Every structure is written in structure tokens, then in C-alpha cells.
Amino acid sequence: MTLSWSIPEHDSPLSLSPAFSILLGWCIALFLCGRFAAAPSFFERVGVSLAAMLATTGWTACGLRRNFSGTLGIFLLLACLSCAGAFYFTNAFFSPMPPEGRVELSGLVTLERSWGRGRVALLDSKKGRFAVWLPLRTIVKEGDRVVVSGRVTLFERTQIEREFDEALCWRGLSAAAKIRAERVRGVPRESIGLSLSERFAGALHRWREVVRTRILLTQPPRVRGYLLAAWLGVRDPELALQHAEWGTSHILAISGFHVGVLVAAATFLLSYFGRGSPLSRVVAVSVVMWAYIAFAGASASSLRAGAVCQLVLLGRLMGNPGNAFNSVAGAGLALLAFNPWLFWSVAFRLSMLSVLTLCALPRAFPEFWSGARNATGLLGGALFASAAVWLVTAFPVTWTFESVPLIGIFINLAAFTYFAATLPLASFAALPALVQIPGGGVASAAAEWVFFLWERAADLLAVLCPFKIAYSMSLAAASAAFAFFCFARASGYGRFRGAAVGFCVASVMIII
């Protein structure tokens, strides 16, 4: 057996999805980390690392169609990356927490939202990021610089399945601990010396707050809710409840849908009006995309979408579009390496599962796309893709929210097309009122009417099909089996091996 670093040309996980092979091992390692109530011992950390390496090597080896002696170097590299990443997670997941006790910190408010009966803010300080439980009647805004006096306590963990875990929620936002604030006072920006990056972060969050206030004061209810979601990543509670009933909550989360619409629009405008080189266009589109992601709050789903779009843009520039399935997995690796706690974010899981499934479907079920050359075939393929994503995400959705509406299969198909057209138009229609042009409210009112039509149509469909699917072990097994069949096919597995993988994963889900 010779050590070689050549990548095989035949279909296999080594050539099609090396990033997914590592991602699978890392996800297993993070899942095992979440099962520990306290920091694991050295031998337990080694065990987690070996489990991740076994998952990566097993997935890769089972997908090979012939002897892998000619690609042993790549095979070992994937195993080492999986093992090293898993060992890093066991240390990062249980890194030393800030000491409990009284503290006084100054920093920048990067998020402010309701939490139960009170309000909470994220504070970026030189000692890290903290979630601050604000005193009653205390008003702070995003972008404010404040001094917080209070008591630092650690987030509460729970070992009860399907129960809200405070630590997993806030650590996913990079908060190290929580502060029960007793006093919060503002700090004038002129009284402290700030670095360039601190000034930029403060200006960015202040502008977010200015835009948010303008939207709240000048736009009608539906336009206001959709613009807050699409521009700033802020969800309107009433609108969120409606989309939950329709099964289209992802429309209100900054994700690949919003980033893709922006990139497509920017690419079209630059190609239509611009005369620059392909490189300058890619740079311009990239700058616009990342500026939007930063302004919208840089959520995990938007960062994943940005990373994938960036890879696609660079691939087209170099004449090699690349493998979308592997690119999405690579984006997931980058995000988990930056913040392992993202693994426990429901939004991150749903985003990764849905996009990985969409990228895997053309290879898993090529017959649905080979006939999509006319309107009927295209509609059938789109409906099948919507049903596939619904099935794959049904397990995590019902695990978290108890049930998922069946009508979401059909409404999602219309939602992507409808909002891809109406959100950009509504954004332009809202500008006159936002900049206080006389009569600007007329355009906003027209956009409100467009969203009202969608609301009535979606409500009608929800009434015609009111059925909801509750969580069950059979649903979990079906979701896992279908997802891993698609992932296996996208990694180069044959139909029989892919079905065997799906069956094995479903059996493990039922057993554990």
C-alpha cells in the first residue's frame, strides 16, 4: 500500500464530499460533548476524538468503489482533521468560565431584545461577551456604550431532553456568562478612547438602530415586519406566529434565500450596467454581500450562505463552479471551527440540513431533474424538492416546536417565488417614506397590499389543509433515513449503498 496524495477521479467521498466527511465526524463529536454534564477527562476526550475519526473514515471508506491504496494520503488527512477538530471541541466546549461574583464592565450593546417578562442585552466588553439581564424600566439601545454593575452567574444547563437549555442558547451567540444587572449607565463616546474597529462596530450598530426606528415609525404593519426581518434580522412576533402556522418561518430568517436574492440582483445590475472586468464585478458583489450580512446581524445562517455564495463566485471566476454540496459542508466546517456552540442552534441545523438536501437532490434523484425541461417537469421537480426539505427538517422542527404543518410542503413552493419578487420591490417602495419624501407612504401602502394578498392566500391554504404532524420516533427515523440517503448519493454512493446507509441511520435513531 503506497502513500499517495492524488484525488481519485471516480465518484467517491474523497473526490465529491471530503468536507462533508469531516463535518459528519465533527457533528458526532459535538453531540457527544453535549452529553457530558461536566468537563470530560483526558481519556473521555480521546474517546470522543476517536468516535469522530471513526465516523469520518467509515463514511469515506464505505463510499469507495475500489481499493483506496492510491489515495491513502488524502484518506489519512481527513481522519486527522476530524480527530484534531473533535479534540479541539472537547476543550473549547468546556473552556474555563468567567468567575462568578460582582463585576463592573463597560462595553458595546450589540443586541437588545425581550426575554420573558423583561429584556436582555448582549454586551461586548474587553473581558468577553455577556448576556445582561436588564433592570426593570431600564432602556438601552443597540449601539449604546454602557457601564454595567451587577453579578456574574453561569448559564443553567439541563439534562432533560427537549427542554430549553439556557447555556446552549446563549453560548451559541458567543456569550460567556450572564450578568444580573443592578445598574446600567451610559458612557459618552467622547469620554473614552476607542480603537478603529471599536468605532466601526459602534457605528454599525447605531445605524442599525436608526434604520430600525425609521422602519417602525414610517411603515405599515406588514411592510414593517418584513423589512425588519430582511434588513436587520429582527422578527416581528405577530408575523412570526403567522409564518409558523404556514410552515414558512425561514422567510423571516436571514439565510441563503435573502443572500441569494441580493447576490442575484447585484450580479444582474453590474452585468447590465457595468463595464468592468469579471474580477471587479466579483469584488463588487462580494463587498455588497458581506456588507449586507454584517448590517443584518451576521447570523449563523447568513454567514453560511455568504460563505457558499463566495465560493460560487470565486469558482465561476476561475471557470470551475465546484461542488455545491461540498461547498455547503465546507462553510459549515468554518462556522463550527469559529464557534462550536452553533451546532446547538436550531437555526443553524435547519439551515444546514435544508441546503445540504437541496444540493444533494440532483444526484440522489436525477430522474426528477432530467425531465425538468418544460413547465410540468419543472413544477414537479420543485414540488419534490419542497417535500424533500420538509421531510428532512420535520424531525428537528417537531423536536423543538412540537409539530409541523403539512401544508408547508405546498406553501413553501409558492413562498420562495413570491417573496423573491416582492421583498426587493417592497424594499424600494419603502425608501421614499424612510427618507421622508412627501407622499412616500403611497408606495408603502401598495407594498402592504401585496403582502396582504399573500396573507389571505396562505390563510386559505392553511384552512383547507389544517393538518399538523407531531413529533414521533417514526418521523425522526424517516427524516434521518431520507437525509442520509441523499447525502450518501451526493457523496458518490450507489443506490443500494445509499439505501443501506439510510436504513442503518434510521435504526440507530430508533435504538437511542
Short mmCIF file of C-alpha atoms in Angstrom, two decimals:
data_model
loop_
_atom_site.label_atom_id
_atom_site.label_comp_id
_atom_site.label_asym_id
_atom_site.label_seq_id
_atom_site.Cartn_x
_atom_site.Cartn_y
_atom_site.Cartn_z
CA MET A 1 0.00 0.00 0.00
CA THR A 2 1.65 3.21 -1.14
CA LEU A 3 1.11 6.66 0.34
CA SER A 4 -0.28 8.96 -2.35
CA TRP A 5 -1.93 12.36 -2.25
CA SER A 6 -3.79 12.08 -5.56
CA ILE A 7 -7.56 12.55 -5.53
CA PRO A 8 -9.47 9.88 -7.46
CA GLU A 9 -11.46 10.90 -10.48
CA HIS A 10 -14.18 8.31 -9.92
CA ASP A 11 -17.20 9.16 -7.77
CA SER A 12 -16.40 8.73 -4.09
CA PRO A 13 -16.49 10.77 -0.85
CA LEU A 14 -12.79 11.54 -1.36
CA SER A 15 -13.48 13.37 -4.61
CA LEU A 16 -17.07 14.60 -4.13
CA SER A 17 -17.53 15.42 -0.45
CA PRO A 18 -14.35 15.44 1.68
CA ALA A 19 -15.70 18.41 3.67
CA PHE A 20 -18.93 16.56 4.47
CA SER A 21 -16.94 13.55 5.72
CA ILE A 22 -15.18 15.80 8.24
CA LEU A 23 -18.41 17.64 9.09
CA LEU A 24 -20.07 14.33 9.96
CA GLY A 25 -17.28 13.49 12.41
CA TRP A 26 -17.36 16.93 13.98
CA CYS A 27 -21.13 16.81 14.46
CA ILE A 28 -20.86 13.47 16.26
CA ALA A 29 -18.12 14.89 18.48
CA LEU A 30 -20.23 17.93 19.38
CA PHE A 31 -23.26 15.74 20.05
CA LEU A 32 -21.17 13.67 22.48
CA CYS A 33 -19.84 16.84 24.11
CA GLY A 34 -23.39 17.89 24.86
CA ARG A 35 -23.96 14.64 26.76
CA PHE A 36 -21.32 15.50 29.38
CA ALA A 37 -22.60 17.35 32.45
CA ALA A 38 -19.05 18.37 33.40
CA ALA A 39 -15.70 18.66 31.67
CA PRO A 40 -14.63 15.20 30.41
CA SER A 41 -11.39 13.56 31.43
CA PHE A 42 -8.46 13.20 29.05
CA PHE A 43 -9.42 9.63 28.16
CA GLU A 44 -13.03 10.67 27.52
CA ARG A 45 -11.77 13.41 25.20
CA VAL A 46 -9.67 10.87 23.36
CA GLY A 47 -12.75 8.64 23.07
CA VAL A 48 -14.78 11.48 21.54
CA SER A 49 -11.97 12.20 19.08
CA LEU A 50 -11.75 8.55 18.07
CA ALA A 51 -15.53 8.42 17.57
CA ALA A 52 -15.35 11.41 15.24
CA MET A 53 -12.42 9.90 13.33
CA LEU A 54 -14.25 6.57 13.04
CA ALA A 55 -17.32 8.34 11.60
CA THR A 56 -15.23 10.21 9.04
CA THR A 57 -13.17 7.21 7.97
CA GLY A 58 -16.19 4.91 7.95
CA TRP A 59 -18.21 7.27 5.77
CA THR A 60 -15.28 7.71 3.39
CA ALA A 61 -14.27 4.05 3.20
CA CYS A 62 -17.83 2.75 2.69
CA GLY A 63 -18.27 5.08 -0.27
CA LEU A 64 -15.16 3.88 -2.13
CA ARG A 65 -15.84 1.58 -5.04
CA ARG A 66 -12.38 0.11 -5.30
CA ASN A 67 -9.14 -0.15 -3.33
CA PHE A 68 -8.10 3.20 -1.89
CA SER A 69 -4.36 2.47 -1.71
CA GLY A 70 -3.69 5.15 -4.32
CA THR A 71 -5.39 7.79 -2.21
CA LEU A 72 -4.21 6.80 1.26
CA GLY A 73 -2.67 10.22 1.92
CA ILE A 74 -5.97 12.07 1.42
CA PHE A 75 -7.79 9.41 3.45
CA LEU A 76 -5.41 9.85 6.40
CA LEU A 77 -5.59 13.64 6.13
CA LEU A 78 -9.38 13.59 6.50
CA ALA A 79 -9.07 11.26 9.50
CA CYS A 80 -6.52 13.53 11.19
CA LEU A 81 -8.57 16.68 10.58
CA SER A 82 -11.66 15.03 12.02
CA CYS A 83 -9.79 13.78 15.09
CA ALA A 84 -7.99 17.07 15.71
CA GLY A 85 -11.20 19.09 15.35
CA ALA A 86 -13.06 16.82 17.75
CA PHE A 87 -10.30 17.09 20.37
CA TYR A 88 -10.36 20.88 19.97
CA PHE A 89 -14.13 20.91 20.54
CA THR A 90 -13.84 18.93 23.78
CA ASN A 91 -11.52 21.66 25.08
CA ALA A 92 -13.41 24.65 23.64
CA PHE A 93 -16.79 23.31 24.77
CA PHE A 94 -15.60 23.15 28.38
CA SER A 95 -13.26 26.13 28.39
CA PRO A 96 -12.89 27.93 31.76
CA MET A 97 -15.88 30.12 32.55
CA PRO A 98 -15.62 33.65 34.00
CA PRO A 99 -15.59 33.64 37.83
CA GLU A 100 -18.93 34.27 39.49
CA GLY A 101 -19.32 37.35 41.65
CA ARG A 102 -19.87 41.06 41.45
CA VAL A 103 -18.44 42.90 38.46
CA GLU A 104 -18.49 46.27 36.72
CA LEU A 105 -17.94 46.19 32.96
CA SER A 106 -18.07 48.71 30.16
CA GLY A 107 -18.82 47.71 26.60
CA LEU A 108 -20.96 48.00 23.48
CA VAL A 109 -24.58 46.81 23.30
CA THR A 110 -24.77 44.63 20.18
CA LEU A 111 -28.26 43.19 20.72
CA GLU A 112 -31.33 44.12 22.77
CA ARG A 113 -34.48 42.03 22.91
CA SER A 114 -37.34 40.89 25.13
CA TRP A 115 -36.80 37.83 27.30
CA GLY A 116 -39.73 36.52 29.30
CA ARG A 117 -41.19 39.45 31.22
CA GLY A 118 -38.02 41.51 30.97
CA ARG A 119 -35.36 42.48 28.49
CA VAL A 120 -31.84 41.27 27.86
CA ALA A 121 -28.87 42.75 26.00
CA LEU A 122 -25.62 41.36 24.65
CA LEU A 123 -22.62 43.34 25.88
CA ASP A 124 -19.26 43.17 24.09
CA SER A 125 -16.51 44.08 26.55
CA LYS A 126 -12.77 43.59 26.77
CA LYS A 127 -13.42 40.61 29.06
CA GLY A 128 -15.68 38.91 26.53
CA ARG A 129 -19.34 38.90 25.56
CA PHE A 130 -22.02 38.71 28.25
CA ALA A 131 -25.80 38.40 28.27
CA VAL A 132 -27.09 41.16 30.54
CA TRP A 133 -30.48 40.81 32.24
CA LEU A 134 -31.59 44.45 32.43
CA PRO A 135 -33.32 46.01 35.45
CA LEU A 136 -36.97 46.97 35.05
CA ARG A 137 -37.61 50.28 33.27
CA THR A 138 -34.00 50.38 32.04
CA ILE A 139 -33.80 51.46 28.39
CA VAL A 140 -30.73 50.71 26.30
CA LYS A 141 -30.44 50.64 22.53
CA GLU A 142 -28.26 48.72 20.16
CA GLY A 143 -25.06 50.69 19.60
CA ASP A 144 -25.02 52.28 23.08
CA ARG A 145 -21.87 52.18 25.17
CA VAL A 146 -22.76 51.44 28.77
CA VAL A 147 -21.25 50.52 32.13
CA VAL A 148 -23.00 47.56 33.80
CA SER A 149 -22.79 46.82 37.50
CA GLY A 150 -24.14 43.51 38.72
CA ARG A 151 -23.42 39.89 39.49
CA VAL A 152 -21.95 37.36 37.06
CA THR A 153 -23.56 33.90 37.09
CA LEU A 154 -23.11 30.93 34.80
CA PHE A 155 -25.80 29.79 32.40
CA GLU A 156 -28.05 26.99 33.58
CA ARG A 157 -27.72 23.58 31.93
CA THR A 158 -30.39 20.90 31.70
CA GLN A 159 -30.04 17.19 31.03
CA ILE A 160 -33.74 16.73 30.26
CA GLU A 161 -34.33 16.07 26.58
CA ARG A 162 -36.44 18.56 24.61
CA GLU A 163 -36.29 21.07 27.47
CA PHE A 164 -34.94 24.58 26.82
CA ASP A 165 -31.23 24.79 27.62
CA GLU A 166 -30.20 28.34 28.53
CA ALA A 167 -26.49 27.64 28.16
CA LEU A 168 -26.78 26.20 24.65
CA CYS A 169 -28.94 29.12 23.53
CA TRP A 170 -26.69 31.94 24.73
CA ARG A 171 -23.36 30.24 24.14
CA GLY A 172 -24.48 29.90 20.53
CA LEU A 173 -24.43 33.72 20.47
CA SER A 174 -20.87 33.64 21.90
CA ALA A 175 -21.94 34.86 25.36
CA ALA A 176 -19.62 33.54 28.08
CA ALA A 177 -21.95 34.11 31.05
CA LYS A 178 -24.89 36.19 32.21
CA ILE A 179 -24.97 39.30 34.34
CA ARG A 180 -27.90 40.18 36.58
CA ALA A 181 -27.54 43.94 36.21
CA GLU A 182 -28.28 46.17 39.17
CA ARG A 183 -27.32 49.41 37.47
CA VAL A 184 -26.75 50.42 33.85
CA ARG A 185 -25.46 53.85 32.89
CA GLY A 186 -24.49 55.28 29.54
CA VAL A 187 -20.96 56.35 28.63
CA PRO A 188 -20.38 59.27 26.22
CA ARG A 189 -18.30 58.12 23.26
CA GLU A 190 -16.10 61.18 23.53
CA SER A 191 -15.00 60.29 27.08
CA ILE A 192 -13.21 57.05 26.19
CA GLY A 193 -10.51 56.16 23.71
CA LEU A 194 -11.71 53.67 21.11
CA SER A 195 -9.82 51.73 18.50
CA LEU A 196 -10.81 51.88 14.83
CA SER A 197 -12.56 48.51 14.99
CA GLU A 198 -14.50 49.55 18.10
CA ARG A 199 -15.59 52.77 16.40
CA PHE A 200 -16.70 50.84 13.33
CA ALA A 201 -18.68 48.31 15.41
CA GLY A 202 -20.36 51.09 17.35
CA ALA A 203 -21.27 52.99 14.18
CA LEU A 204 -22.66 49.84 12.56
CA HIS A 205 -24.96 49.07 15.48
CA ARG A 206 -26.07 52.69 15.83
CA TRP A 207 -27.06 52.76 12.16
CA ARG A 208 -28.96 49.51 12.66
CA GLU A 209 -30.88 51.17 15.47
CA VAL A 210 -31.57 54.27 13.36
CA VAL A 211 -32.91 52.18 10.47
CA ARG A 212 -34.99 50.08 12.86
CA THR A 213 -36.56 53.19 14.37
CA ARG A 214 -37.31 54.66 10.95
CA ILE A 215 -38.97 51.44 9.80
CA LEU A 216 -41.10 51.26 12.94
CA LEU A 217 -42.27 54.87 12.60
CA THR A 218 -42.88 55.11 8.85
CA GLN A 219 -44.06 51.73 7.55
CA PRO A 220 -47.43 49.94 7.75
CA PRO A 221 -47.58 46.73 9.85
CA ARG A 222 -46.82 44.05 7.25
CA VAL A 223 -44.14 46.02 5.39
CA ARG A 224 -42.61 46.90 8.74
CA GLY A 225 -42.39 43.27 9.80
CA TYR A 226 -40.89 42.01 6.54
CA LEU A 227 -38.34 44.84 6.28
CA LEU A 228 -37.21 44.36 9.88
CA ALA A 229 -36.64 40.67 9.10
CA ALA A 230 -34.99 41.13 5.69
CA TRP A 231 -32.84 44.17 6.53
CA LEU A 232 -31.95 43.67 10.19
CA GLY A 233 -32.76 40.07 11.08
CA VAL A 234 -35.36 41.24 13.64
CA ARG A 235 -38.54 39.17 13.86
CA ASP A 236 -41.95 40.71 14.41
CA PRO A 237 -43.73 38.44 16.95
CA GLU A 238 -47.14 38.57 15.26
CA LEU A 239 -45.69 37.92 11.81
CA ALA A 240 -43.57 35.08 13.20
CA LEU A 241 -46.70 33.35 14.56
CA GLN A 242 -48.40 33.59 11.17
CA HIS A 243 -45.45 32.09 9.31
CA ALA A 244 -45.18 29.34 11.90
CA GLU A 245 -48.77 28.37 11.06
CA TRP A 246 -47.90 28.31 7.35
CA GLY A 247 -44.61 26.45 7.82
CA THR A 248 -42.60 29.29 6.25
CA SER A 249 -40.72 30.68 9.26
CA HIS A 250 -37.46 30.58 7.29
CA ILE A 251 -38.70 33.54 5.23
CA LEU A 252 -38.16 35.72 8.32
CA ALA A 253 -34.61 34.47 8.97
CA ILE A 254 -31.63 35.91 7.11
CA SER A 255 -30.45 32.88 5.15
CA GLY A 256 -29.49 31.68 1.71
CA PHE A 257 -32.81 32.91 0.35
CA HIS A 258 -32.14 36.57 1.22
CA VAL A 259 -28.42 36.45 0.43
CA GLY A 260 -29.11 34.66 -2.87
CA VAL A 261 -31.71 37.25 -3.94
CA LEU A 262 -29.28 40.08 -3.13
CA VAL A 263 -26.36 38.43 -4.95
CA ALA A 264 -28.53 37.67 -7.99
CA ALA A 265 -29.82 41.25 -8.13
CA ALA A 266 -26.35 42.76 -7.68
CA THR A 267 -24.86 40.46 -10.32
CA PHE A 268 -27.61 41.32 -12.80
CA LEU A 269 -27.28 45.08 -12.26
CA LEU A 270 -23.49 45.01 -12.59
CA SER A 271 -23.66 42.85 -15.70
CA TYR A 272 -26.35 45.04 -17.28
CA PHE A 273 -24.94 48.46 -16.48
CA GLY A 274 -21.29 47.80 -15.67
CA ARG A 275 -18.32 47.59 -17.99
CA GLY A 276 -15.75 46.34 -15.52
CA SER A 277 -13.75 43.14 -15.68
CA PRO A 278 -15.13 39.87 -14.24
CA LEU A 279 -12.76 40.24 -11.28
CA SER A 280 -14.04 43.74 -10.45
CA ARG A 281 -17.63 42.52 -10.64
CA VAL A 282 -16.92 39.63 -8.28
CA VAL A 283 -15.21 42.02 -5.84
CA ALA A 284 -18.13 44.46 -6.03
CA VAL A 285 -20.76 41.76 -5.49
CA SER A 286 -18.72 40.30 -2.61
CA VAL A 287 -18.43 43.69 -0.90
CA VAL A 288 -22.19 44.29 -1.23
CA MET A 289 -22.97 40.80 0.05
CA TRP A 290 -20.75 40.92 3.14
CA ALA A 291 -21.85 44.47 3.95
CA TYR A 292 -25.46 43.28 3.92
CA ILE A 293 -24.66 40.25 6.10
CA ALA A 294 -22.85 42.44 8.64
CA PHE A 295 -25.65 45.02 8.71
CA ALA A 296 -28.30 42.29 9.07
CA GLY A 297 -26.66 40.94 12.22
CA ALA A 298 -24.29 38.26 10.86
CA SER A 299 -26.42 35.31 11.99
CA ALA A 300 -25.13 31.76 11.56
CA SER A 301 -27.44 31.06 8.60
CA SER A 302 -26.42 34.28 6.82
CA LEU A 303 -22.71 33.58 7.37
CA ARG A 304 -23.16 30.08 5.97
CA ALA A 305 -24.98 31.47 2.94
CA GLY A 306 -22.31 34.14 2.46
CA ALA A 307 -19.50 31.60 2.57
CA VAL A 308 -21.21 29.38 -0.01
CA CYS A 309 -22.00 32.30 -2.32
CA GLN A 310 -18.41 33.49 -2.06
CA LEU A 311 -17.12 30.08 -3.07
CA VAL A 312 -19.52 30.02 -6.02
CA LEU A 313 -18.43 33.49 -7.15
CA LEU A 314 -14.76 32.56 -6.94
CA GLY A 315 -15.42 29.26 -8.71
CA ARG A 316 -17.13 30.97 -11.62
CA LEU A 317 -14.30 33.49 -11.85
CA MET A 318 -11.80 30.65 -12.17
CA GLY A 319 -14.03 28.68 -14.56
CA ASN A 320 -14.77 25.93 -12.03
CA PRO A 321 -18.20 26.21 -10.33
CA GLY A 322 -17.25 23.45 -7.88
CA ASN A 323 -19.44 21.02 -5.95
CA ALA A 324 -22.28 22.84 -4.19
CA PHE A 325 -22.84 20.01 -1.68
CA ASN A 326 -19.19 20.01 -0.61
CA SER A 327 -19.10 23.84 -0.55
CA VAL A 328 -22.02 23.98 1.89
CA ALA A 329 -20.33 21.39 4.11
CA GLY A 330 -17.11 23.42 3.98
CA ALA A 331 -18.99 26.53 5.09
CA GLY A 332 -20.42 24.55 8.00
CA LEU A 333 -16.91 23.45 9.00
CA ALA A 334 -15.69 27.05 9.04
CA LEU A 335 -18.59 28.20 11.23
CA LEU A 336 -18.20 25.35 13.72
CA ALA A 337 -14.45 25.96 13.96
CA PHE A 338 -15.22 29.62 14.75
CA ASN A 339 -17.99 28.86 17.28
CA PRO A 340 -18.64 25.18 18.18
CA TRP A 341 -21.78 26.18 20.12
CA LEU A 342 -23.52 26.95 16.83
CA PHE A 343 -24.11 23.21 16.50
CA TRP A 344 -26.85 23.56 19.11
CA SER A 345 -28.57 26.43 17.32
CA VAL A 346 -31.88 25.32 15.79
CA ALA A 347 -31.50 27.91 13.03
CA PHE A 348 -28.03 26.60 12.14
CA ARG A 349 -29.21 22.99 12.00
CA LEU A 350 -32.26 23.75 9.89
CA SER A 351 -30.22 25.93 7.54
CA MET A 352 -27.52 23.31 7.02
CA LEU A 353 -29.94 20.40 6.64
CA SER A 354 -32.19 22.15 4.14
CA VAL A 355 -29.38 23.48 1.93
CA LEU A 356 -27.38 20.23 2.02
CA THR A 357 -30.54 18.36 0.99
CA LEU A 358 -31.27 20.76 -1.88
CA CYS A 359 -27.68 20.40 -3.13
CA ALA A 360 -27.83 16.60 -2.85
CA LEU A 361 -31.19 16.05 -4.61
CA PRO A 362 -30.00 16.34 -8.24
CA ARG A 363 -27.57 13.48 -7.70
CA ALA A 364 -29.83 11.47 -5.39
CA PHE A 365 -32.86 11.62 -7.74
CA PRO A 366 -31.60 12.60 -11.19
CA GLU A 367 -34.82 11.47 -12.86
CA PHE A 368 -36.69 14.41 -11.37
CA TRP A 369 -34.27 16.87 -12.96
CA SER A 370 -33.65 15.15 -16.28
CA GLY A 371 -37.29 15.75 -17.18
CA ALA A 372 -37.46 19.32 -15.84
CA ARG A 373 -37.16 20.88 -19.30
CA ASN A 374 -40.76 22.01 -19.57
CA ALA A 375 -43.18 23.74 -17.22
CA THR A 376 -44.73 20.49 -15.98
CA GLY A 377 -41.41 18.82 -15.28
CA LEU A 378 -40.03 21.94 -13.61
CA LEU A 379 -43.08 22.25 -11.35
CA GLY A 380 -42.84 18.56 -10.43
CA GLY A 381 -39.16 18.88 -9.57
CA ALA A 382 -39.78 21.99 -7.47
CA LEU A 383 -42.64 20.30 -5.60
CA PHE A 384 -40.49 17.24 -4.93
CA ALA A 385 -37.65 19.46 -3.63
CA SER A 386 -40.08 21.26 -1.31
CA ALA A 387 -41.39 17.93 0.01
CA ALA A 388 -37.84 16.62 0.49
CA VAL A 389 -36.75 19.65 2.53
CA TRP A 390 -39.97 19.44 4.57
CA LEU A 391 -39.28 15.79 5.41
CA VAL A 392 -35.63 16.33 6.31
CA THR A 393 -36.36 19.29 8.59
CA ALA A 394 -39.54 17.80 10.09
CA PHE A 395 -37.59 15.97 12.80
CA PRO A 396 -35.68 18.96 14.25
CA VAL A 397 -38.75 21.22 13.86
CA THR A 398 -41.10 18.86 15.71
CA TRP A 399 -38.42 18.13 18.31
CA THR A 400 -38.26 21.86 19.12
CA PHE A 401 -41.75 23.17 18.31
CA GLU A 402 -43.88 20.02 18.89
CA SER A 403 -45.44 19.92 15.39
CA VAL A 404 -45.01 20.99 11.76
CA PRO A 405 -47.84 21.98 9.36
CA LEU A 406 -48.33 19.63 6.42
CA ILE A 407 -49.40 22.48 4.14
CA GLY A 408 -45.86 23.85 4.39
CA ILE A 409 -44.87 21.48 1.56
CA PHE A 410 -47.03 23.44 -0.88
CA ILE A 411 -46.86 26.94 0.64
CA ASN A 412 -43.06 26.91 0.63
CA LEU A 413 -43.06 26.29 -3.09
CA ALA A 414 -45.05 29.48 -3.66
CA ALA A 415 -43.33 31.45 -0.89
CA PHE A 416 -39.86 31.33 -2.45
CA THR A 417 -41.12 32.66 -5.77
CA TYR A 418 -43.48 35.23 -4.30
CA PHE A 419 -41.08 36.75 -1.77
CA ALA A 420 -38.11 36.63 -4.16
CA ALA A 421 -40.04 39.15 -6.25
CA THR A 422 -41.92 41.13 -3.60
CA LEU A 423 -39.21 41.68 -0.98
CA PRO A 424 -36.90 43.66 -3.33
CA LEU A 425 -39.89 45.62 -4.65
CA ALA A 426 -41.12 46.35 -1.12
CA SER A 427 -37.63 47.48 -0.13
CA PHE A 428 -37.58 50.03 -2.95
CA ALA A 429 -41.18 51.06 -2.26
CA ALA A 430 -40.35 51.79 1.39
CA LEU A 431 -37.43 54.11 0.61
CA PRO A 432 -39.49 57.29 -0.09
CA ALA A 433 -41.20 57.09 3.30
CA LEU A 434 -37.95 56.21 5.07
CA VAL A 435 -36.18 59.31 3.74
CA GLN A 436 -39.35 61.37 4.39
CA ILE A 437 -40.23 62.27 0.80
CA PRO A 438 -43.73 63.84 0.69
CA GLY A 439 -46.26 61.25 -0.45
CA GLY A 440 -43.82 58.40 0.11
CA GLY A 441 -46.40 56.48 2.11
CA VAL A 442 -48.35 55.69 -1.05
CA ALA A 443 -45.69 53.26 -2.28
CA SER A 444 -45.51 51.64 1.18
CA ALA A 445 -49.27 51.24 1.18
CA ALA A 446 -49.09 49.46 -2.19
CA ALA A 447 -46.45 47.08 -0.79
CA GLU A 448 -48.70 46.49 2.23
CA TRP A 449 -51.49 45.44 -0.12
CA VAL A 450 -49.16 42.97 -1.87
CA PHE A 451 -48.26 41.32 1.44
CA PHE A 452 -51.94 41.35 2.44
CA LEU A 453 -52.76 39.26 -0.64
CA TRP A 454 -50.14 36.71 0.36
CA GLU A 455 -51.56 36.56 3.88
CA ARG A 456 -55.09 35.88 2.65
CA ALA A 457 -53.94 33.19 0.19
CA ALA A 458 -51.74 31.45 2.77
CA ASP A 459 -54.51 31.53 5.38
CA LEU A 460 -56.91 29.97 2.85
CA LEU A 461 -54.49 27.14 2.11
CA ALA A 462 -53.91 26.59 5.84
CA VAL A 463 -57.68 26.31 6.37
CA LEU A 464 -58.05 23.83 3.50
CA CYS A 465 -55.25 21.68 4.91
CA PRO A 466 -55.14 22.21 8.71
CA PHE A 467 -53.24 19.00 9.47
CA LYS A 468 -50.10 19.11 11.58
CA ILE A 469 -47.57 16.35 12.09
CA ALA A 470 -46.46 15.86 15.69
CA TYR A 471 -43.10 14.54 16.82
CA SER A 472 -42.72 10.77 16.78
CA MET A 473 -39.90 8.29 16.58
CA SER A 474 -41.11 7.05 13.19
CA LEU A 475 -40.95 10.61 11.82
CA ALA A 476 -37.43 11.02 13.22
CA ALA A 477 -36.33 7.75 11.61
CA ALA A 478 -37.89 8.67 8.25
CA SER A 479 -36.26 12.11 8.28
CA ALA A 480 -32.84 10.69 9.12
CA ALA A 481 -33.11 7.85 6.61
CA PHE A 482 -34.09 10.12 3.72
CA ALA A 483 -31.49 12.76 4.61
CA PHE A 484 -28.61 10.29 4.77
CA PHE A 485 -29.73 8.56 1.60
CA CYS A 486 -29.47 11.92 -0.19
CA PHE A 487 -26.14 12.74 1.46
CA ALA A 488 -24.76 9.31 0.57
CA ARG A 489 -25.79 9.66 -3.07
CA ALA A 490 -24.23 13.14 -3.22
CA SER A 491 -21.02 11.62 -1.81
CA GLY A 492 -20.77 9.03 -4.58
CA TYR A 493 -22.60 6.07 -3.03
CA GLY A 494 -24.67 3.86 -5.28
CA ARG A 495 -28.41 3.49 -4.74
CA PHE A 496 -28.08 0.23 -2.81
CA ARG A 497 -25.32 1.54 -0.53
CA GLY A 498 -27.20 4.80 -0.03
CA ALA A 499 -30.37 2.94 0.97
CA ALA A 500 -28.33 0.76 3.35
CA VAL A 501 -26.83 3.86 4.97
CA GLY A 502 -30.28 5.41 5.39
CA PHE A 503 -31.63 2.20 6.94
CA CYS A 504 -28.70 1.94 9.37
CA VAL A 505 -29.04 5.57 10.48
CA ALA A 506 -32.81 5.16 10.98
CA SER A 507 -32.18 2.01 13.05
CA VAL A 508 -29.70 3.88 15.26
CA MET A 509 -32.23 6.70 15.73
CA ILE A 510 -34.84 4.21 16.94
CA ILE A 511 -32.41 2.41 19.26
CA ILE A 512 -31.06 5.51 21.01
#
